[in-house]
Tab-separated table of C-alpha atoms (C1' of nucleotides) in Angstrom:
chain	number	residue	atom	x	y	z
A	39	MET	CA	-34.387	-18.099	7.933
A	40	ARG	CA	-31.154	-19.194	6.389
A	41	GLU	CA	-30.899	-15.905	4.556
A	42	ARG	CA	-30.692	-13.869	7.745
A	43	PHE	CA	-27.917	-16.120	8.947
A	44	ARG	CA	-25.989	-15.641	5.743
A	45	VAL	CA	-26.162	-11.876	6.017
A	46	GLN	CA	-25.066	-11.974	9.614
A	47	VAL	CA	-22.064	-14.167	8.896
A	48	ARG	CA	-21.086	-12.000	5.953
A	49	ASP	CA	-21.105	-9.012	8.250
A	50	GLU	CA	-18.949	-10.787	10.787
A	51	VAL	CA	-16.469	-11.692	8.095
A	52	LYS	CA	-16.330	-8.122	6.900
A	53	ALA	CA	-15.888	-6.862	10.438
A	54	ALA	CA	-12.945	-9.198	10.944
A	55	ALA	CA	-11.528	-8.098	7.599
A	56	LEU	CA	-11.742	-4.469	8.698
A	57	ARG	CA	-9.867	-5.316	11.867
A	58	GLN	CA	-7.111	-6.844	9.779
A	59	LEU	CA	-7.157	-3.880	7.457
A	60	ALA	CA	-6.542	-1.623	10.446
A	61	ASP	CA	-3.318	-3.353	11.344
A	62	GLY	CA	-1.492	-4.655	8.335
A	63	GLY	CA	-3.008	-2.587	5.549
A	64	PRO	CA	-4.907	-3.899	2.549
A	65	GLU	CA	-2.306	-6.598	1.916
A	66	GLY	CA	-2.855	-7.809	5.451
A	67	VAL	CA	-6.407	-8.893	4.761
A	68	SER	CA	-6.148	-12.664	4.583
A	69	VAL	CA	-8.919	-15.184	4.084
A	70	ASN	CA	-7.273	-17.762	6.296
A	71	ALA	CA	-6.524	-15.291	9.059
A	72	ILE	CA	-10.111	-14.041	9.044
A	73	ALA	CA	-11.367	-17.605	9.290
A	74	LYS	CA	-9.090	-18.277	12.210
A	75	GLN	CA	-10.338	-15.135	13.933
A	76	LEU	CA	-13.911	-16.332	13.525
A	77	GLY	CA	-12.993	-19.770	14.854
A	78	VAL	CA	-13.741	-21.394	11.544
A	79	SER	CA	-11.824	-23.239	8.902
A	80	GLY	CA	-10.371	-21.336	5.948
A	81	PRO	CA	-12.400	-22.705	3.061
A	82	ALA	CA	-15.618	-22.054	4.987
A	83	LEU	CA	-15.517	-18.421	3.925
A	84	TYR	CA	-15.908	-19.369	0.307
A	85	ARG	CA	-19.545	-20.023	1.073
A	86	TYR	CA	-19.913	-16.291	1.607
A	87	PHE	CA	-17.440	-14.637	-0.715
A	88	ALA	CA	-16.354	-15.797	-4.130
A	89	SER	CA	-12.747	-14.793	-3.545
A	90	ARG	CA	-10.476	-12.583	-1.531
A	91	ASP	CA	-10.731	-9.857	-4.156
A	92	ALA	CA	-14.514	-9.953	-3.960
A	93	LEU	CA	-14.318	-9.496	-0.208
A	94	VAL	CA	-11.988	-6.524	-0.463
A	95	GLY	CA	-14.187	-5.079	-3.183
A	96	GLU	CA	-17.112	-5.139	-0.794
A	97	LEU	CA	-15.048	-3.380	1.836
A	98	VAL	CA	-14.356	-0.653	-0.691
A	99	ILE	CA	-18.002	-0.209	-1.569
A	100	ASP	CA	-19.054	-0.242	2.060
A	101	ALA	CA	-16.475	2.415	2.840
A	102	TYR	CA	-17.673	4.664	0.031
A	103	ARG	CA	-21.229	4.282	1.237
A	104	ASP	CA	-20.262	4.948	4.795
A	105	LEU	CA	-18.331	8.086	3.952
A	106	ALA	CA	-21.123	9.382	1.735
A	107	GLY	CA	-23.606	8.658	4.498
A	108	ALA	CA	-21.598	10.595	7.051
A	109	LEU	CA	-21.371	13.574	4.731
A	110	GLU	CA	-25.026	13.496	3.794
A	111	ALA	CA	-25.994	13.323	7.437
A	112	VAL	CA	-24.057	16.499	8.128
A	113	ALA	CA	-25.444	18.195	5.034
A	114	ALA	CA	-29.017	17.301	5.931
A	115	ASP	CA	-28.622	18.156	9.580
A	116	GLY	CA	-30.013	21.487	10.723
A	117	PRO	CA	-30.751	23.527	7.620
A	118	GLY	CA	-29.992	26.680	9.623
A	119	GLY	CA	-26.692	28.458	9.412
A	120	ALA	CA	-24.880	30.274	6.654
A	121	PRO	CA	-23.973	28.183	3.610
A	122	ALA	CA	-20.272	28.765	4.244
A	123	GLU	CA	-20.670	27.461	7.767
A	124	ARG	CA	-22.478	24.384	6.561
A	125	LEU	CA	-19.827	23.686	3.981
A	126	ARG	CA	-17.227	24.056	6.685
A	127	ALA	CA	-19.039	21.428	8.736
A	128	LEU	CA	-19.092	19.155	5.721
A	129	LEU	CA	-15.345	19.390	5.240
A	130	LEU	CA	-14.721	18.848	8.930
A	131	ALA	CA	-16.856	15.727	8.735
A	132	TYR	CA	-14.768	14.507	5.820
A	133	ARG	CA	-11.592	14.815	7.849
A	134	ALA	CA	-13.231	13.364	10.951
A	135	TRP	CA	-14.304	10.273	9.040
A	136	ALA	CA	-10.814	9.792	7.653
A	137	VAL	CA	-9.068	10.312	10.961
A	138	ALA	CA	-11.458	8.003	12.786
A	139	GLN	CA	-10.794	5.142	10.379
A	140	PRO	CA	-7.597	5.821	8.485
A	141	HIS	CA	-7.382	2.325	7.066
A	142	ARG	CA	-10.707	2.704	5.315
A	143	TYR	CA	-9.808	6.115	3.980
A	144	ARG	CA	-6.593	4.693	2.579
A	145	LEU	CA	-8.543	1.844	1.085
A	146	LEU	CA	-10.558	4.383	-0.882
A	147	PHE	CA	-7.974	6.978	-1.801
A	148	GLY	CA	-4.665	5.258	-1.258
A	149	PRO	CA	-2.682	3.560	-3.965
A	150	PRO	CA	-4.745	1.264	-6.181
A	151	LEU	CA	-4.609	-2.346	-5.032
A	152	PRO	CA	-3.261	-5.048	-7.280
A	153	GLY	CA	-6.085	-7.391	-8.144
A	154	SER	CA	-8.870	-4.959	-7.361
A	155	ASP	CA	-10.383	-3.104	-10.255
A	156	ALA	CA	-11.113	0.459	-9.243
A	157	HIS	CA	-12.925	1.036	-12.517
A	158	ALA	CA	-15.622	-1.519	-11.869
A	159	PRO	CA	-18.948	0.289	-12.359
A	160	ARG	CA	-20.208	-0.630	-8.897
A	161	ILE	CA	-17.183	1.019	-7.359
A	162	VAL	CA	-17.222	4.109	-9.542
A	163	ASP	CA	-20.904	4.540	-8.770
A	164	ALA	CA	-20.358	4.289	-5.058
A	165	SER	CA	-17.641	6.914	-5.188
A	166	HIS	CA	-19.952	9.498	-6.692
A	167	HIS	CA	-22.217	10.258	-3.787
A	168	SER	CA	-19.648	12.036	-1.646
A	169	MET	CA	-18.679	14.305	-4.479
A	170	ALA	CA	-22.313	15.117	-5.129
A	171	THR	CA	-22.738	16.259	-1.542
A	172	LEU	CA	-19.668	18.422	-1.768
A	173	LEU	CA	-20.956	19.948	-4.988
A	174	ALA	CA	-24.268	20.764	-3.372
A	175	GLY	CA	-22.535	22.419	-0.448
A	176	LEU	CA	-20.430	24.549	-2.742
A	177	SER	CA	-23.318	25.420	-4.940
A	178	ALA	CA	-25.224	26.761	-1.934
A	179	LEU	CA	-22.547	29.391	-1.470
A	180	GLY	CA	-24.014	31.126	-4.459
A	181	ASP	CA	-20.976	33.158	-5.404
A	182	ALA	CA	-19.355	33.010	-8.829
A	183	PRO	CA	-16.097	31.092	-9.003
A	184	PRO	CA	-13.604	31.942	-11.751
A	185	ALA	CA	-14.159	30.219	-15.063
A	186	PRO	CA	-12.007	27.197	-15.837
A	187	PRO	CA	-9.501	27.302	-18.694
A	188	PRO	CA	-10.904	26.296	-22.089
A	189	ARG	CA	-9.251	22.882	-22.033
A	190	LEU	CA	-10.966	21.851	-18.795
A	191	ALA	CA	-14.414	23.368	-19.236
A	192	PRO	CA	-15.856	20.704	-21.552
A	193	GLN	CA	-14.350	17.905	-19.466
A	194	LEU	CA	-15.908	19.268	-16.314
A	195	GLU	CA	-19.230	19.654	-18.020
A	196	ALA	CA	-19.132	16.110	-19.379
A	197	TRP	CA	-18.245	14.802	-15.968
A	198	GLY	CA	-21.188	16.589	-14.361
A	199	ARG	CA	-23.524	15.414	-17.084
A	200	SER	CA	-22.426	11.792	-16.776
A	201	ARG	CA	-23.322	12.052	-13.129
A	202	GLY	CA	-26.843	13.188	-13.751
A	203	LEU	CA	-26.274	16.579	-12.155
A	204	PRO	CA	-25.689	19.109	-14.858
A	205	VAL	CA	-23.044	21.221	-13.246
A	206	ASP	CA	-21.564	24.600	-13.902
A	207	PRO	CA	-17.990	23.883	-15.039
A	208	ALA	CA	-16.655	26.667	-12.843
A	209	LEU	CA	-18.341	25.128	-9.839
A	210	GLY	CA	-17.001	21.735	-10.800
A	211	LEU	CA	-13.469	23.020	-10.951
A	212	ARG	CA	-13.864	24.617	-7.594
A	213	ALA	CA	-15.149	21.366	-6.129
A	214	VAL	CA	-12.279	19.361	-7.521
A	215	ALA	CA	-9.758	21.879	-6.232
A	216	LEU	CA	-11.330	21.918	-2.806
A	217	TRP	CA	-11.402	18.163	-2.704
A	218	ALA	CA	-7.740	17.974	-3.702
A	219	THR	CA	-6.792	20.381	-0.954
A	220	ILE	CA	-8.574	18.603	1.864
A	221	HIS	CA	-7.439	15.251	0.547
A	222	GLY	CA	-3.885	16.538	0.568
A	223	LEU	CA	-4.169	17.685	4.156
A	224	VAL	CA	-5.858	14.508	5.303
A	225	SER	CA	-3.497	12.273	3.435
A	226	LEU	CA	-0.407	13.955	4.846
A	227	GLU	CA	-1.937	13.796	8.292
A	228	LEU	CA	-2.653	10.085	7.994
A	229	GLY	CA	0.861	9.502	6.717
A	230	GLY	CA	2.189	11.035	9.918
A	231	ASN	CA	3.916	13.804	8.011
A	232	PHE	CA	2.538	16.593	10.157
A	233	ALA	CA	3.193	14.665	13.343
A	234	SER	CA	6.830	14.226	12.372
A	235	MET	CA	7.028	17.998	11.851
A	236	GLY	CA	5.556	18.616	15.283
A	237	LEU	CA	2.446	20.223	13.816
A	238	ASP	CA	-1.082	19.851	15.117
A	239	ALA	CA	-2.901	18.443	12.116
A	240	GLU	CA	-6.335	19.422	13.337
A	241	ALA	CA	-5.340	23.039	13.901
A	242	LEU	CA	-3.726	23.028	10.501
A	243	PHE	CA	-6.870	21.739	8.868
A	244	GLU	CA	-8.989	24.361	10.542
A	245	ALA	CA	-6.569	27.124	9.642
A	246	GLU	CA	-6.811	26.077	6.021
A	247	LEU	CA	-10.586	25.975	6.147
A	248	ALA	CA	-10.600	29.492	7.566
A	249	ARG	CA	-8.443	30.655	4.678
A	250	LEU	CA	-10.472	28.858	1.996
A	251	LEU	CA	-13.931	29.746	3.298
A	252	PRO	CA	-13.608	33.177	4.800
B	156	MET	CA	39.030	-2.787	-6.280
B	157	ARG	CA	36.509	-4.985	-4.577
B	158	GLU	CA	34.821	-1.879	-3.195
B	159	ARG	CA	33.906	-0.565	-6.626
B	160	PHE	CA	32.384	-3.907	-7.471
B	161	ARG	CA	30.318	-3.880	-4.301
B	162	VAL	CA	28.913	-0.454	-5.089
B	163	GLN	CA	28.086	-1.476	-8.619
B	164	VAL	CA	26.240	-4.609	-7.549
B	165	ARG	CA	24.345	-2.704	-4.883
B	166	ASP	CA	23.195	-0.304	-7.571
B	167	GLU	CA	22.071	-3.141	-9.790
B	168	VAL	CA	20.102	-4.638	-6.936
B	169	LYS	CA	18.432	-1.330	-6.223
B	170	ALA	CA	17.625	-0.852	-9.895
B	171	ALA	CA	15.948	-4.253	-9.998
B	172	ALA	CA	14.089	-3.425	-6.795
B	173	LEU	CA	12.799	-0.220	-8.369
B	174	ARG	CA	11.569	-2.178	-11.350
B	175	GLN	CA	9.651	-4.438	-9.002
B	176	LEU	CA	8.350	-1.454	-7.102
B	177	ALA	CA	6.948	-0.082	-10.348
B	178	ASP	CA	4.770	-3.107	-10.910
B	179	GLY	CA	3.568	-4.658	-7.705
B	180	GLY	CA	4.004	-1.792	-5.272
B	181	PRO	CA	6.174	-1.767	-2.169
B	182	GLU	CA	4.935	-5.198	-1.115
B	183	GLY	CA	6.056	-6.535	-4.457
B	184	VAL	CA	9.705	-5.909	-3.734
B	185	SER	CA	11.038	-9.387	-3.050
B	186	VAL	CA	14.585	-10.437	-2.290
B	187	ASN	CA	14.239	-13.714	-4.103
B	188	ALA	CA	12.613	-12.169	-7.143
B	189	ILE	CA	15.346	-9.545	-7.397
B	190	ALA	CA	17.984	-12.245	-7.195
B	191	LYS	CA	16.315	-14.179	-9.945
B	192	GLN	CA	16.183	-11.073	-12.105
B	193	LEU	CA	19.921	-10.599	-11.641
B	194	GLY	CA	20.564	-14.231	-12.475
B	195	VAL	CA	21.802	-14.956	-8.995
B	196	SER	CA	20.762	-17.078	-6.077
B	197	GLY	CA	18.536	-15.573	-3.371
B	198	PRO	CA	20.861	-15.583	-0.384
B	199	ALA	CA	23.573	-13.904	-2.450
B	200	LEU	CA	21.925	-10.533	-1.890
B	201	TYR	CA	22.555	-10.743	1.823
B	202	ARG	CA	26.171	-9.899	1.043
B	203	TYR	CA	24.941	-6.466	0.015
B	204	PHE	CA	21.945	-5.708	2.166
B	205	ALA	CA	21.317	-6.752	5.731
B	206	SER	CA	17.651	-7.459	5.106
B	207	ARG	CA	14.735	-6.701	2.884
B	208	ASP	CA	13.751	-3.782	5.105
B	209	ALA	CA	17.225	-2.311	4.825
B	210	LEU	CA	16.970	-2.473	1.050
B	211	VAL	CA	13.612	-0.737	0.980
B	212	GLY	CA	14.925	1.843	3.421
B	213	GLU	CA	17.667	2.701	0.975
B	214	LEU	CA	15.141	3.055	-1.813
B	215	VAL	CA	13.282	5.558	0.332
B	216	ILE	CA	16.382	7.600	1.053
B	217	ASP	CA	17.459	7.538	-2.580
B	218	ALA	CA	14.035	8.725	-3.639
B	219	TYR	CA	14.077	11.626	-1.188
B	220	ARG	CA	17.519	12.609	-2.413
B	221	ASP	CA	16.455	12.335	-6.015
B	222	LEU	CA	13.358	14.462	-5.554
B	223	ALA	CA	15.267	17.094	-3.603
B	224	GLY	CA	17.917	17.115	-6.302
B	225	ALA	CA	15.362	17.653	-9.032
B	226	LEU	CA	13.825	20.559	-7.152
B	227	GLU	CA	17.151	22.148	-6.311
B	228	ALA	CA	18.211	21.901	-9.918
B	229	VAL	CA	15.139	23.851	-10.963
B	230	ALA	CA	15.606	26.367	-8.174
B	231	ALA	CA	19.243	26.960	-9.040
B	232	ASP	CA	18.642	27.071	-12.763
B	233	GLY	CA	18.555	30.479	-14.409
B	234	PRO	CA	18.237	33.058	-11.644
B	235	GLY	CA	16.276	35.278	-14.048
B	236	GLY	CA	12.514	35.526	-13.932
B	237	ALA	CA	10.047	36.770	-11.394
B	238	PRO	CA	9.999	34.923	-8.070
B	239	ALA	CA	6.428	33.785	-8.668
B	240	GLU	CA	7.426	32.328	-12.005
B	241	ARG	CA	10.336	30.477	-10.446
B	242	LEU	CA	8.139	29.079	-7.713
B	243	ARG	CA	5.719	27.944	-10.389
B	244	ALA	CA	8.524	26.091	-12.111
B	245	LEU	CA	9.427	24.472	-8.804
B	246	LEU	CA	5.931	23.157	-8.260
B	247	LEU	CA	5.696	21.925	-11.823
B	248	ALA	CA	8.951	20.055	-11.268
B	249	TYR	CA	7.479	18.466	-8.155
B	250	ARG	CA	4.544	17.125	-10.118
B	251	ALA	CA	6.722	16.104	-13.044
B	252	TRP	CA	8.932	14.041	-10.763
B	253	ALA	CA	5.933	12.328	-9.217
B	254	VAL	CA	4.230	11.607	-12.525
B	255	ALA	CA	7.420	10.292	-14.097
B	256	GLN	CA	7.956	7.787	-11.296
B	257	PRO	CA	4.719	7.288	-9.431
B	258	HIS	CA	5.953	4.261	-7.543
B	259	ARG	CA	8.768	6.226	-5.957
B	260	TYR	CA	6.463	9.083	-5.063
B	261	ARG	CA	4.108	6.664	-3.399
B	262	LEU	CA	7.026	5.112	-1.600
B	263	LEU	CA	7.720	8.488	-0.028
B	264	PHE	CA	4.254	9.861	0.587
B	265	GLY	CA	2.005	6.869	0.378
B	266	PRO	CA	0.830	4.863	3.344
B	267	PRO	CA	3.601	3.946	5.779
B	268	LEU	CA	5.030	0.495	5.124
B	269	PRO	CA	4.763	-2.279	7.733
B	270	GLY	CA	8.401	-3.051	8.655
B	271	SER	CA	9.945	0.233	7.630
B	272	ASP	CA	10.430	2.941	10.247
B	273	ALA	CA	9.614	6.308	8.742
B	274	HIS	CA	10.904	8.033	11.857
B	275	ALA	CA	14.461	6.791	11.490
B	276	PRO	CA	16.683	9.879	11.639
B	277	ARG	CA	18.325	9.122	8.292
B	278	ILE	CA	14.926	9.128	6.632
B	279	VAL	CA	13.602	12.222	8.373
B	280	ASP	CA	16.796	14.062	7.451
B	281	ALA	CA	16.524	13.082	3.818
B	282	SER	CA	12.948	14.319	3.684
B	283	HIS	CA	13.907	17.824	4.749
B	284	HIS	CA	15.732	19.068	1.709
B	285	SER	CA	12.726	19.279	-0.588
B	286	MET	CA	10.793	21.312	1.940
B	287	ALA	CA	13.738	23.667	2.374
B	288	THR	CA	13.756	24.377	-1.345
B	289	LEU	CA	10.037	25.057	-1.322
B	290	LEU	CA	10.467	27.407	1.622
B	291	ALA	CA	13.190	29.310	-0.170
B	292	GLY	CA	11.011	29.673	-3.248
B	293	LEU	CA	8.125	31.002	-1.209
B	294	SER	CA	10.321	33.314	0.788
B	295	ALA	CA	11.587	34.915	-2.428
B	296	LEU	CA	8.047	36.067	-3.178
B	297	GLY	CA	8.554	38.684	-0.511
B	298	ASP	CA	4.921	39.306	0.267
B	299	ALA	CA	3.427	38.951	3.715
B	300	PRO	CA	1.253	35.876	4.223
B	301	PRO	CA	-1.446	35.953	6.911
B	302	ALA	CA	-0.307	35.106	10.411
B	303	PRO	CA	-1.023	31.582	11.645
B	304	PRO	CA	-3.402	30.990	14.539
B	305	PRO	CA	-1.828	31.144	18.009
B	306	ARG	CA	-1.848	27.370	18.448
B	307	LEU	CA	0.210	26.747	15.332
B	308	ALA	CA	2.683	29.608	15.457
B	309	PRO	CA	5.049	28.140	18.059
B	310	GLN	CA	4.909	24.723	16.407
B	311	LEU	CA	5.839	26.174	13.060
B	312	GLU	CA	8.655	28.149	14.601
B	313	ALA	CA	10.001	25.115	16.431
B	314	TRP	CA	9.843	23.117	13.248
B	315	GLY	CA	11.820	25.750	11.335
B	316	ARG	CA	14.363	26.036	14.138
B	317	SER	CA	14.881	22.275	14.339
B	318	ARG	CA	15.678	22.377	10.657
B	319	GLY	CA	18.405	24.985	11.025
B	320	LEU	CA	16.500	27.542	8.994
B	321	PRO	CA	14.821	29.960	11.350
B	322	VAL	CA	11.568	30.519	9.552
B	323	ASP	CA	8.782	33.020	9.795
B	324	PRO	CA	5.802	31.034	11.131
B	325	ALA	CA	3.492	32.659	8.612
B	326	LEU	CA	5.773	31.604	5.800
B	327	GLY	CA	5.961	28.111	7.243
B	328	LEU	CA	2.201	27.802	7.311
B	329	ARG	CA	1.988	28.941	3.757
B	330	ALA	CA	4.571	26.379	2.723
B	331	VAL	CA	2.774	23.560	4.458
B	332	ALA	CA	-0.531	24.570	2.920
B	333	LEU	CA	0.976	24.813	-0.519
B	334	TRP	CA	2.626	21.448	-0.125
B	335	ALA	CA	-0.638	19.879	1.003
B	336	THR	CA	-2.434	21.273	-2.026
B	337	ILE	CA	0.015	20.054	-4.612
B	338	HIS	CA	0.376	16.749	-2.833
B	339	GLY	CA	-3.404	16.399	-2.910
B	340	LEU	CA	-3.514	17.071	-6.637
B	341	VAL	CA	-0.616	14.783	-7.406
B	342	SER	CA	-1.866	12.039	-5.166
B	343	LEU	CA	-5.339	12.047	-6.708
B	344	GLU	CA	-3.783	12.090	-10.147
B	345	LEU	CA	-1.571	9.100	-9.385
B	346	GLY	CA	-4.545	7.272	-7.933
B	347	GLY	CA	-6.293	7.667	-11.270
B	348	ASN	CA	-9.095	9.664	-9.708
B	349	PHE	CA	-8.952	12.463	-12.240
B	350	ALA	CA	-8.628	10.042	-15.114
B	351	SER	CA	-11.759	8.234	-13.996
B	352	MET	CA	-13.556	11.594	-13.970
B	353	GLY	CA	-12.387	12.315	-17.492
B	354	LEU	CA	-10.295	15.266	-16.354
B	355	ASP	CA	-6.897	16.233	-17.704
B	356	ALA	CA	-4.732	16.141	-14.587
B	357	GLU	CA	-2.011	18.314	-16.034
B	358	ALA	CA	-4.405	21.052	-17.055
B	359	LEU	CA	-5.977	20.820	-13.626
B	360	PHE	CA	-2.631	21.210	-11.929
B	361	GLU	CA	-1.770	24.222	-14.001
B	362	ALA	CA	-5.149	25.800	-13.417
B	363	GLU	CA	-4.606	25.446	-9.697
B	364	LEU	CA	-1.142	26.943	-9.907
B	365	ALA	CA	-2.557	29.912	-11.798
B	366	ARG	CA	-5.080	30.423	-9.029
B	367	LEU	CA	-2.582	30.037	-6.190
B	368	LEU	CA	0.215	32.109	-7.717
B	369	PRO	CA	-1.474	34.841	-9.660
C	244	DT	C1'	58.041	-14.158	-9.914
C	245	DG	C1'	56.093	-17.775	-7.123
C	246	DT	C1'	53.855	-19.484	-3.313
C	247	DA	C1'	50.922	-19.479	0.983
C	248	DC	C1'	47.234	-17.584	2.922
C	249	DA	C1'	43.107	-14.672	3.835
C	250	DT	C1'	39.110	-12.648	2.064
C	251	DC	C1'	34.745	-12.931	0.423
C	252	DA	C1'	31.105	-13.584	-3.499
C	253	DG	C1'	28.013	-16.924	-4.458
C	254	DT	C1'	25.666	-21.689	-4.051
C	255	DG	C1'	22.199	-25.104	-2.740
C	256	DA	C1'	19.675	-27.079	0.753
C	257	DA	C1'	16.826	-26.312	4.349
C	258	DC	C1'	13.557	-24.077	7.887
C	259	DG	C1'	9.179	-22.465	8.949
C	260	DC	C1'	5.784	-19.821	7.517
C	261	DG	C1'	1.578	-18.072	5.201
C	262	DC	C1'	-1.024	-17.557	1.227
C	263	DG	C1'	-5.576	-18.420	-2.009
C	264	DT	C1'	-8.099	-21.930	-3.580
C	265	DT	C1'	-10.072	-26.932	-4.925
C	266	DC	C1'	-12.134	-30.967	-3.605
C	267	DA	C1'	-14.598	-34.800	-1.668
C	268	DC	C1'	-16.980	-35.419	2.201
C	269	DT	C1'	-19.814	-35.143	6.912
C	270	DG	C1'	-23.540	-33.692	9.379
C	271	DA	C1'	-26.989	-30.605	10.655
C	272	DT	C1'	-30.945	-27.858	9.192
C	273	DG	C1'	-34.851	-27.048	6.616
C	274	DT	C1'	-38.800	-28.590	3.450
C	275	DA	C1'	-42.497	-31.604	1.394
C	276	DC	C1'	-45.448	-35.121	1.657
D	35	DT	C1'	-46.809	-35.945	13.664
D	36	DG	C1'	-43.521	-38.720	11.213
D	37	DT	C1'	-40.691	-39.769	7.578
D	38	DA	C1'	-37.982	-39.046	3.222
D	39	DC	C1'	-35.378	-36.021	0.915
D	40	DA	C1'	-32.864	-31.758	-0.504
D	41	DT	C1'	-30.121	-28.019	0.862
D	42	DC	C1'	-26.087	-26.230	2.382
D	43	DA	C1'	-22.609	-24.796	6.255
D	44	DG	C1'	-18.434	-26.387	7.546
D	45	DT	C1'	-14.300	-29.726	7.662
D	46	DG	C1'	-9.690	-31.522	6.680
D	47	DA	C1'	-6.498	-32.673	3.409
D	48	DA	C1'	-4.119	-31.261	-0.352
D	49	DC	C1'	-1.992	-28.324	-4.235
D	50	DG	C1'	1.324	-25.195	-5.635
D	51	DC	C1'	3.271	-21.221	-4.657
D	52	DG	C1'	6.302	-17.561	-2.703
D	53	DC	C1'	8.321	-15.473	1.092
D	54	DG	C1'	12.723	-13.926	4.280
D	55	DT	C1'	16.428	-15.835	6.246
D	56	DT	C1'	20.281	-19.293	8.161
D	57	DC	C1'	23.835	-22.279	7.330
D	58	DA	C1'	27.774	-24.928	5.850
D	59	DC	C1'	30.321	-24.962	2.048
D	60	DT	C1'	32.913	-24.149	-2.730
D	61	DG	C1'	35.813	-21.614	-5.447
D	62	DA	C1'	37.649	-17.548	-7.213
D	63	DT	C1'	40.035	-13.241	-6.217
D	64	DG	C1'	43.143	-10.493	-3.858
D	65	DT	C1'	47.224	-9.787	-0.614
D	66	DA	C1'	51.764	-10.649	1.723
D	67	DC	C1'	55.953	-12.545	1.876
DNA sequence: TGTACATCAGTGAACGCGCGTTCACTGATGTAC
DNA sequence: TGTACATCAGTGAACGCGCGTTCACTGATGTAC
């Protein structure tokens, strides 16, 4: 079928785009360069993607899906073990995904790209799944986090509701804070900040996990 | 004097570069575009900067100096108040600086730029002052943070020693962790992640501070 | 004070490059009778 | 099975743009006698 061929070529294009993303950053993803890498003429790619921005947009969505998949796999894997231990595994998987493919992590959580609209519904949707997994992991802990300040409580509740999972505001705040912390660690690690301080980023991450999830 | 003129023009060039940085990101800083904005021909700028990379490098160093200056001003201001309260003010100043000029914050802590060498000694040096201020603020708290794991302790000590301030490893770990947390919050805020969740980033930041510095 | 000279800011043309995207077209692959 | 037609992947040329950087040169500003 022609359709199978289309899908296959699209995947090859995206794979080449990811390779360019890895060296050169998001700005380094170039339609013409991808075409050259596939041994094909530049305009040929317009059969498969409407524009460069559309291509990059797909990379973003794929990355969100991939990250969410990795987290869900860990969350679903082996229901044994204490909830705290399972949450720990989840957070380690988050870092592992980021460290294994820093360019994709930066594509998701780095500075917003000119031309790409991070508020497009498809993208916002895709970004939700990872947070949902994190929320579930936290919720399994079962302890009672401190209540959020009055200004934040309704916002957190609205956010949970808009996501379909009615969420305890206190739990939501805890999830956001936890996310910010591990994102901070990962982001500094990817930026080489810990390396330039002579610090072992992995040990640092684990030390922080030990402190946060005693 | 000709020298005064040189300095003044260099400053104007940098100011125009910062304006371009604000809209368009680091890749949007263009020699020719700056020249046009100053009503001058492109090659003219090569009298003042050896290359585009040299220009951007100066922006980085300026930004580090500016951030460190803002923090030191807060630290030196009004020695009254409990140490925890003063540290709180320091961290609020960190966020305020980042939020007021997101492009410069991203220039410092965003993804490393292609062409620019973040390990150049001048840049590494400039990046140290802010951390020193944070360390001083934490040290004034006077309480005893938990000891770091054996793998990290010598690294933290070596890092402190290389900086001229012999530092308690436990304190160093605490500083790094605190930095990672506020960087995570700030970085997600600048990325618009909290906004797209309907959360008030400032309230979030303050809630986290309240939790971290009771 | 006036003149000769050196310094140096800025110009305009040019080089070579890469970019995203359009367009008219060729040629192979699939489909329908 | 053979033939007519439609579909569509891919090509090559072109458009218009911007980029960093070099080069030889003009002309104004400063300095030295």
